[in-house]
Short mmCIF file of C-alpha atoms and ligand atoms in Angstrom, two decimals:
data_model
loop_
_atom_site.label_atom_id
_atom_site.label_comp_id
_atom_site.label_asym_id
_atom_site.label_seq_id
_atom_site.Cartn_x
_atom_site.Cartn_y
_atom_site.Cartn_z
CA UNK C 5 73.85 128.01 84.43
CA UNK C 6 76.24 126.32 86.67
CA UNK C 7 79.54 128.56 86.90
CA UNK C 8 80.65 128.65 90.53
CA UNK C 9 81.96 124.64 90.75
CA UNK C 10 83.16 124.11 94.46
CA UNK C 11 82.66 120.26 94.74
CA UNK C 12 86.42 120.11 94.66
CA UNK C 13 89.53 121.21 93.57
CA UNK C 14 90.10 118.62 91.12
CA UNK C 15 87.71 120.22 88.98
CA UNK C 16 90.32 123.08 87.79
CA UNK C 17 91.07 123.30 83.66
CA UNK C 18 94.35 124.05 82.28
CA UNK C 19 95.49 127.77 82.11
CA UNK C 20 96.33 129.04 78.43
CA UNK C 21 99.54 129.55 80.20
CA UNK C 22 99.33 126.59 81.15
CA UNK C 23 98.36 124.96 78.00
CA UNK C 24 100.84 126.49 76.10
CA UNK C 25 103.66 125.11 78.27
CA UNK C 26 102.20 121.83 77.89
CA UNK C 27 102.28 121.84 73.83
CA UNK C 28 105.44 123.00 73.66
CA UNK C 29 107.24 120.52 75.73
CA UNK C 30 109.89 117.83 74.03
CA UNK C 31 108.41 114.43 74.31
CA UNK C 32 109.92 110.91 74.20
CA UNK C 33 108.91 107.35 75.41
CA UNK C 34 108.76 107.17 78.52
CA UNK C 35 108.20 103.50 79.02
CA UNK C 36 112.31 104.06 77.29
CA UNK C 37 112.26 106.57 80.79
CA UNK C 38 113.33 108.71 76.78
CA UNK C 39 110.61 111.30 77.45
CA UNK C 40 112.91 114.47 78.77
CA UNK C 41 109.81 116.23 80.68
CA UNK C 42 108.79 113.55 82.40
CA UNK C 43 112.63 112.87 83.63
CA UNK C 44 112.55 116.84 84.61
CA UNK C 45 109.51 116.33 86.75
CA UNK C 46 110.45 113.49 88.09
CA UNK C 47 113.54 114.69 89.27
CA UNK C 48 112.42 118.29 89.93
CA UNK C 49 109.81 117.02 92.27
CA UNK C 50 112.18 114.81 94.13
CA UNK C 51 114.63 117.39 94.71
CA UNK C 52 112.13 119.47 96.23
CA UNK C 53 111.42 117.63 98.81
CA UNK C 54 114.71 116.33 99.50
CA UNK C 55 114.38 112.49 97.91
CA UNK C 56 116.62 110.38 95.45
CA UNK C 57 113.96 109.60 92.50
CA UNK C 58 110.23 110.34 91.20
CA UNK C 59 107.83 108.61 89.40
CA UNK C 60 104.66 110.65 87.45
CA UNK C 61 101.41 108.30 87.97
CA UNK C 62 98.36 108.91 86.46
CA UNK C 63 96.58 109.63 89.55
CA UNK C 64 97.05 109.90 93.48
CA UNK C 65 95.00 106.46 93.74
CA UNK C 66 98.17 105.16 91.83
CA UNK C 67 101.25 106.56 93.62
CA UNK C 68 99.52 105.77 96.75
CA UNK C 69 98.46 102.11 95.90
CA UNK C 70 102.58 101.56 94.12
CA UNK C 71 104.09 102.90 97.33
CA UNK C 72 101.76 99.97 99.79
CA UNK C 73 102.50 97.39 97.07
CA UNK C 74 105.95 98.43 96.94
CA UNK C 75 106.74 98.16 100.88
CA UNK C 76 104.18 95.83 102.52
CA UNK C 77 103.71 92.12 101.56
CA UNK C 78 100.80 89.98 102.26
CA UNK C 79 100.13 88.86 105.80
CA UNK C 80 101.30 92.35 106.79
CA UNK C 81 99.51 96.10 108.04
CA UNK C 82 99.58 99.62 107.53
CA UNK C 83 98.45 101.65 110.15
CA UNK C 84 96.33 104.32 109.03
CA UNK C 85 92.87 106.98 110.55
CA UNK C 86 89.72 105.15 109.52
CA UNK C 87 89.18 108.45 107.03
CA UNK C 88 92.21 107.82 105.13
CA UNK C 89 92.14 108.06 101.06
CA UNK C 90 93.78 105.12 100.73
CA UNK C 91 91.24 102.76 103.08
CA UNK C 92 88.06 104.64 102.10
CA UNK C 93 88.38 106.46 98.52
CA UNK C 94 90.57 103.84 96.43
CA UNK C 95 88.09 101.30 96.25
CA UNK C 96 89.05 98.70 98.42
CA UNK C 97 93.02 98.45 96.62
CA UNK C 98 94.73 97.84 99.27
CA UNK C 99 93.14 94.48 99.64
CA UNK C 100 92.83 93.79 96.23
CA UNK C 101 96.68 95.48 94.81
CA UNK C 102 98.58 93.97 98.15
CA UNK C 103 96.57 91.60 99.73
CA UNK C 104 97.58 93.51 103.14
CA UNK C 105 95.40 93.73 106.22
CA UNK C 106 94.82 97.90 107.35
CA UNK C 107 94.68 98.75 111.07
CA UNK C 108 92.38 101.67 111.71
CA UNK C 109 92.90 104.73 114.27
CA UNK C 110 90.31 107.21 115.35
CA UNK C 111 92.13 110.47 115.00
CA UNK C 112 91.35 113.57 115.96
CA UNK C 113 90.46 115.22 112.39
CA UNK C 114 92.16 112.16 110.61
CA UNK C 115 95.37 113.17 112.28
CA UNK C 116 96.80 110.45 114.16
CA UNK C 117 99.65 110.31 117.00
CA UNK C 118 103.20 108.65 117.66
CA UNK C 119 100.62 107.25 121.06
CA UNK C 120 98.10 105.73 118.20
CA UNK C 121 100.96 104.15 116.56
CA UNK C 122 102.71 102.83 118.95
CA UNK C 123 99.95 101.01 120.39
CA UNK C 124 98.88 99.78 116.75
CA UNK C 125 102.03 97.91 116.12
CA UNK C 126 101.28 94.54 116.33
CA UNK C 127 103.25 91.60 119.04
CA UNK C 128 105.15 88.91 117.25
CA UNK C 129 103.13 86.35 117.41
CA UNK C 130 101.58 84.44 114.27
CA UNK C 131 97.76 84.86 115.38
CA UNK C 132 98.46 89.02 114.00
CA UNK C 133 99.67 90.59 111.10
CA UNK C 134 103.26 91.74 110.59
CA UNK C 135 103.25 95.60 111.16
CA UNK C 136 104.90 96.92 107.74
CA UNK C 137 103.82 100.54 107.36
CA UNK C 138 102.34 103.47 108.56
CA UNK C 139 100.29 106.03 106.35
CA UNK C 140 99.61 110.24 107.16
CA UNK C 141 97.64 112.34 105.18
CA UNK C 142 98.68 115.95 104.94
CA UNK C 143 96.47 118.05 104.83
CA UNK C 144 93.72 115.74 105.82
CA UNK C 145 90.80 115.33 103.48
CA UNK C 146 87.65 114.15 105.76
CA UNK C 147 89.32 116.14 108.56
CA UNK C 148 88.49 119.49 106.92
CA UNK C 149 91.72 119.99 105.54
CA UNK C 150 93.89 120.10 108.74
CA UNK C 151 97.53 119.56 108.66
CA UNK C 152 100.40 118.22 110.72
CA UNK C 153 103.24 120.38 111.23
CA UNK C 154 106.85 118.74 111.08
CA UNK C 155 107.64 118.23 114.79
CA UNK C 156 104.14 116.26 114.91
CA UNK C 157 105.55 114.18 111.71
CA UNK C 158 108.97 113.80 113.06
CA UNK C 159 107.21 112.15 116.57
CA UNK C 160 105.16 109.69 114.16
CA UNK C 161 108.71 108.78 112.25
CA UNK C 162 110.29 108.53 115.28
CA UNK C 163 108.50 105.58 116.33
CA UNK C 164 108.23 104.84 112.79
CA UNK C 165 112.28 103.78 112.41
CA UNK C 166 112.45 102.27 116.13
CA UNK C 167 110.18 99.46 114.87
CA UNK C 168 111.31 99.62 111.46
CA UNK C 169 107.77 100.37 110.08
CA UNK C 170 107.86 102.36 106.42
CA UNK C 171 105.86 106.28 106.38
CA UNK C 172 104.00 107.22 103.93
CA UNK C 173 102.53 110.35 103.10
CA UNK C 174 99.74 111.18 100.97
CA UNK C 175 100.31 114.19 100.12
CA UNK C 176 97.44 115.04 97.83
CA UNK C 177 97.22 118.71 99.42
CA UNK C 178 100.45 118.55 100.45
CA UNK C 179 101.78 121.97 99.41
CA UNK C 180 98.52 123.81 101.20
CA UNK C 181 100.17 121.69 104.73
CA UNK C 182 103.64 123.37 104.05
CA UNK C 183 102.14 126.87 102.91
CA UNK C 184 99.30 126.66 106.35
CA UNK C 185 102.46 125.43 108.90
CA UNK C 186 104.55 127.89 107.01
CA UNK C 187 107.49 125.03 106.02
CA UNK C 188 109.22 123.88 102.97
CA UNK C 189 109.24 120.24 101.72
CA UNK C 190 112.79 119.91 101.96
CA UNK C 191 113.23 118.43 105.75
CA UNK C 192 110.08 115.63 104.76
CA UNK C 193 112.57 113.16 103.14
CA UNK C 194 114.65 112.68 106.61
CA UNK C 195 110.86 111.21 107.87
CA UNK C 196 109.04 109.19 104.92
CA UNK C 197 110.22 106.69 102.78
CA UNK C 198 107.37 107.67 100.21
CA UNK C 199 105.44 110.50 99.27
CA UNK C 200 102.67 110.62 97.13
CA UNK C 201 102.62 114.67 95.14
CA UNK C 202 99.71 115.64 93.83
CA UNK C 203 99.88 117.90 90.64
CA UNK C 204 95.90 117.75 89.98
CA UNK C 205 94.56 119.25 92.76
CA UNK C 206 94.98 122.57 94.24
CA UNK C 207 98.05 122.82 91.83
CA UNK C 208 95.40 122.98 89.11
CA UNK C 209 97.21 120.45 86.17
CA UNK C 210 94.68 118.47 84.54
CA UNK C 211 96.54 114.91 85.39
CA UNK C 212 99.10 112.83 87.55
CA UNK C 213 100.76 113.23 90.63
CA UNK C 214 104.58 112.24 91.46
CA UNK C 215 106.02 109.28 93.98
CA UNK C 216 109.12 110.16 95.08
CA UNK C 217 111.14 107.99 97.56
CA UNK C 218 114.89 106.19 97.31
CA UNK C 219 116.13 105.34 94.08
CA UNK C 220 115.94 101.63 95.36
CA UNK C 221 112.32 102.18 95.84
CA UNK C 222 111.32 104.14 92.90
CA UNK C 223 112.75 101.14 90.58
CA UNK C 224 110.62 98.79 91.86
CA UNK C 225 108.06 101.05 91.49
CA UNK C 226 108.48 101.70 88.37
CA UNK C 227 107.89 97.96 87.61
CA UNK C 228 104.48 97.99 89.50
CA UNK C 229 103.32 100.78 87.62
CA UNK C 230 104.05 98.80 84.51
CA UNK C 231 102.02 96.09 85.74
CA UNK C 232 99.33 98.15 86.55
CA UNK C 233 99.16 99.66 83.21
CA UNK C 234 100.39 103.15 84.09
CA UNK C 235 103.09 103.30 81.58
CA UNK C 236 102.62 105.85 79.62
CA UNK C 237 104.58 107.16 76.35
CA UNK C 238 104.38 110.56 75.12
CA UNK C 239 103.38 111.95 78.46
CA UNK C 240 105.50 115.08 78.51
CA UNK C 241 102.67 116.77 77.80
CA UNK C 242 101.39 115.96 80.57
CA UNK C 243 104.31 116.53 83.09
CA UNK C 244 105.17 119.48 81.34
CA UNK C 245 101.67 121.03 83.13
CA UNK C 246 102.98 119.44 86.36
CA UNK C 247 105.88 121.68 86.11
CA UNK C 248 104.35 124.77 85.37
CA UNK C 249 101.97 124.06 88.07
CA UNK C 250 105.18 123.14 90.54
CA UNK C 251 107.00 126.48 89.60
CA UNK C 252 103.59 128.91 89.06
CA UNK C 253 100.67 127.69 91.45
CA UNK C 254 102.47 126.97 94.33
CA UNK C 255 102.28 130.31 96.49
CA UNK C 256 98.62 131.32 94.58
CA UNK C 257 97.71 128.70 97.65
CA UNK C 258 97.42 131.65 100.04
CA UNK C 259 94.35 132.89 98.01
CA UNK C 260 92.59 129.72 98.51
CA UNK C 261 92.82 129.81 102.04
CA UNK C 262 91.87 133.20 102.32
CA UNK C 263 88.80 132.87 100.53
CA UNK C 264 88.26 129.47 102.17
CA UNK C 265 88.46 131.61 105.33
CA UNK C 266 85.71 134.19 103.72
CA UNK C 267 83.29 131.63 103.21
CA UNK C 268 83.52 130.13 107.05
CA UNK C 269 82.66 134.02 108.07
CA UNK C 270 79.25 133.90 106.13
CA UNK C 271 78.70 130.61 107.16
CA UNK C 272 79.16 131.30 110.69
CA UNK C 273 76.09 133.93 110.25
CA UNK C 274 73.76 131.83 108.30
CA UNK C 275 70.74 130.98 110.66
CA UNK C 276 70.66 127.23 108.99
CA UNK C 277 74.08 126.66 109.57
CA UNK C 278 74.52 124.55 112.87
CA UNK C 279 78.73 124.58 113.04
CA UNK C 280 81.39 125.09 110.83
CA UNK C 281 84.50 122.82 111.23
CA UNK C 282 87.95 124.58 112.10
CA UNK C 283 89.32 126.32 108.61
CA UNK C 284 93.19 125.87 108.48
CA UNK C 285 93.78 125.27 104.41
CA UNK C 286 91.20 125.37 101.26
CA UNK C 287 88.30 122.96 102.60
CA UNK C 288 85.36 124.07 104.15
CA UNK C 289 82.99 121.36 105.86
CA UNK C 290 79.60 122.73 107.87
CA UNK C 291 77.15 121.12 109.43
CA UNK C 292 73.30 122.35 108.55
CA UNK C 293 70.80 122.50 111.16
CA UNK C 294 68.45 119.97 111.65
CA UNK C 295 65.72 121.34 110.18
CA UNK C 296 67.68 122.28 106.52
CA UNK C 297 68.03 119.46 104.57
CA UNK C 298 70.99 118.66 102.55
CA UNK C 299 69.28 117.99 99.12
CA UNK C 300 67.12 120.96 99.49
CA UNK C 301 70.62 123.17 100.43
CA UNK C 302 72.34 121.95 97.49
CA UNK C 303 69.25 122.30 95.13
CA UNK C 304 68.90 126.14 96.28
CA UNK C 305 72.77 126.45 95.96
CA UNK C 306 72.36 124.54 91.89
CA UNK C 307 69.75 127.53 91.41
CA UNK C 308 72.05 129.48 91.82
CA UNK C 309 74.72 127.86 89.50
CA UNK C 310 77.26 127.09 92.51
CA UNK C 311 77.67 123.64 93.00
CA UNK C 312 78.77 121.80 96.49
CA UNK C 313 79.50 118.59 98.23
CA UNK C 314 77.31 115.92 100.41
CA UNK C 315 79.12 114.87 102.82
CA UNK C 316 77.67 112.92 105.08
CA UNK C 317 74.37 113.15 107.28
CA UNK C 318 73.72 117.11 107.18
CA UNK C 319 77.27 117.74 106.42
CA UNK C 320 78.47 119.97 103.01
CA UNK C 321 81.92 120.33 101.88
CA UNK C 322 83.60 123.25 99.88
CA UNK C 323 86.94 123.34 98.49
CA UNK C 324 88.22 126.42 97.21
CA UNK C 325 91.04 126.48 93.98
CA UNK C 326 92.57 127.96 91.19
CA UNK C 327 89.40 128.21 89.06
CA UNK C 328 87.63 130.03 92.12
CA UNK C 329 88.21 133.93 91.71
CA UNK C 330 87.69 136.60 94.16
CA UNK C 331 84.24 137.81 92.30
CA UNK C 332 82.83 134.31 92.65
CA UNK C 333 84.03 134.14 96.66
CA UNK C 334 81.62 137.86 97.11
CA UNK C 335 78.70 136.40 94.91
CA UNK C 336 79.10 132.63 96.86
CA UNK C 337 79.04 134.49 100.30
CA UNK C 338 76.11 136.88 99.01
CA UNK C 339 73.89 133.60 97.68
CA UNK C 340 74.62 132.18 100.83
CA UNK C 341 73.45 135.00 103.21
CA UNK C 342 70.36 135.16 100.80
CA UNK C 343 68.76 131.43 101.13
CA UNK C 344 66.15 130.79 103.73
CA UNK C 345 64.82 127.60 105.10
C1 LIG X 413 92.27 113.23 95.60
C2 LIG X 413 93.01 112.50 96.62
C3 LIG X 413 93.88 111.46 96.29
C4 LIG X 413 94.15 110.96 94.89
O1 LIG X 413 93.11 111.05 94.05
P1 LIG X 413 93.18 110.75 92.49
O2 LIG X 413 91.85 111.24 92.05
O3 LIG X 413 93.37 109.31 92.32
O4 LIG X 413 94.32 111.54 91.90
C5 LIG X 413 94.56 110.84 97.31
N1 LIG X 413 94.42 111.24 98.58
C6 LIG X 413 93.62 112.25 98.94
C7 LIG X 413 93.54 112.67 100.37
C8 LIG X 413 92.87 112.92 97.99
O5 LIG X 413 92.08 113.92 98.35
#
């Protein structure tokens, strides 16, 4: 029986506190922008980190594909780390939603720096694409959940409005960056022109996540989600989970890290463990020896009922979340001290 689920933290249900918010919220149409939750959201999420307007999206792949649409053209760039969400996990939209060329940096831990930008933006001179935006992730998926802290983000938007480039953030885990660099979201609006909120992941709702930006910006964002097909009507119910999430799940964060950090220990003693990458938020990514295979890790781990990531040659990935309790960190770390290769 498969009860320990550590693939990601997307894969969180609904608290009955949770739940109960949700059925009791008023609804409306929103494509009318009539549904009441979905304006609270929208504007509760904005406010908290400092911007004009919000839009709720059904996912992250949507808020971040609306906010490229909405600020690059075609025959233009965004400068982003070759791990980025939005180059390698969104299925090729850029191309295919903006028809916009990407520039790929080799961070270090998909973090780039004002240095990498700066030498990304393109001459003026027709053979190149227009430099039209530059994209951050925070924290940093394929970099093991590391984060930039706001002096590193204020360098990057620095450069950012001297060449008149847009900044994006996806900010996907964006409240386990503030909660690991121990800073609120409020100063973030004075250095992107978009951020992308995630309510589905470590925030544990079951859907959406939140755009926020100018009000100029959020209008016409509005009208690409429309013409995407992500206007949706009664979705209070929704949002109303996004705000429970926002006000309840916020500073439970902490625990995730913690027990994120609990897991590297073991790991760091398991003979078939060859390194374990830095731990700063809820992801855990190790590197097996050699001699352990991946498929035959994950099938002992499945025997087990815990459930993990491939990620790459020899590489595993663990996210820790809401639906991961302190009992299941103790019986993780005691399977894991237990297998043998
Ligand atoms: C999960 C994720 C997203 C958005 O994913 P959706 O499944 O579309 O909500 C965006 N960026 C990063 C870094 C993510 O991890």
């Amino acid at each position: 029986m498969i009860n320990i689920d550590l693939r990601s933290d997307t894969v969180t249900r609904p608290t009955p506190e949770m739940q109960n918010y949700m059925f009791q919220a008023p609804v409306g149409d929103d494509v009318f922008e009539e549904d009441p939750t979905v304006n609270e959201l929208e504007a509760k999420t904005a406010a908290l980190f400092g911007m004009e307007a919000g839009l709720f999206c059904p996912s992250g792949t949507m808020t971040n594909q609306i906010a490229i649409k909405a600020q690059t053209e075609p025959l233009t760039e965004i400068i982003c780390d070759y791990t980025a969400h939005i180059y390698q996990y969104e299925g090729g939209g850029i191309a295919f939603n903006s028809a916009a060329s990407v520039y790929l940096l080799h961070g270090e831990r998909g973090k780039i720096t004002p240095e990498m930008v700066q030498g990304a933006i393109r001459p003026d001179n027709i053979h190149y694409p227009v430099t039209k935006m530059v994209s951050l992730e925070n924290t940093s998926n394929k970099g093991g959940g590391a984060f930039y802290t706001l002096p590193e983000i204020a360098a990057i938007s620095a450069v950012c409005k001297e060449n008149k480039l847009a900044l994006h953030l996806d900010g996907a885990r964006v409240f386990n960056a503030l909660l690991a660099a121990d800073e609120s979201p409020q100063p973030y609006s004075q250095y992107f022109t978009s951020i992308s909120v995630c309510l589905s992941k470590g925030l544990g709702a079951p859907v959406g996540s939140v755009l926020v930006g100018s009000k100029d910006l959020i209008r016409k964002s509005r009208r690409i989600r429309k013409a995407l097909g992500g206007g949706m009507r009664q979705a209070g119910f929704l949002a109303a989970a996004g705000i429970y999430a926002l006000d309840h799940h916020v500073n439970r964060l902490a625990q995730d890290h913690a027990r994120a950090r609990l897991l590297r220990d073991t790991l760091q003693h398991c003979p078939y463990v060859e390194h374990v990458l830095p731990v700063e938020t809820n992801i855990v990514i190790f590197k097996l020896k050699p001699s352990a295979s991946t498929q035959t890790f994950l099938a002992k781990l499945k025997e087990q009922g815990i459930l993990a990531l491939d990620f790459g040659p020899h590489q595993i990935r663990f996210v820790t979340h809401l639906d991961f309790t302190e009992a299941m960190t103790e019986r993780t770390c005691q399977v894991l001290r237990e297998i043998k290769f």
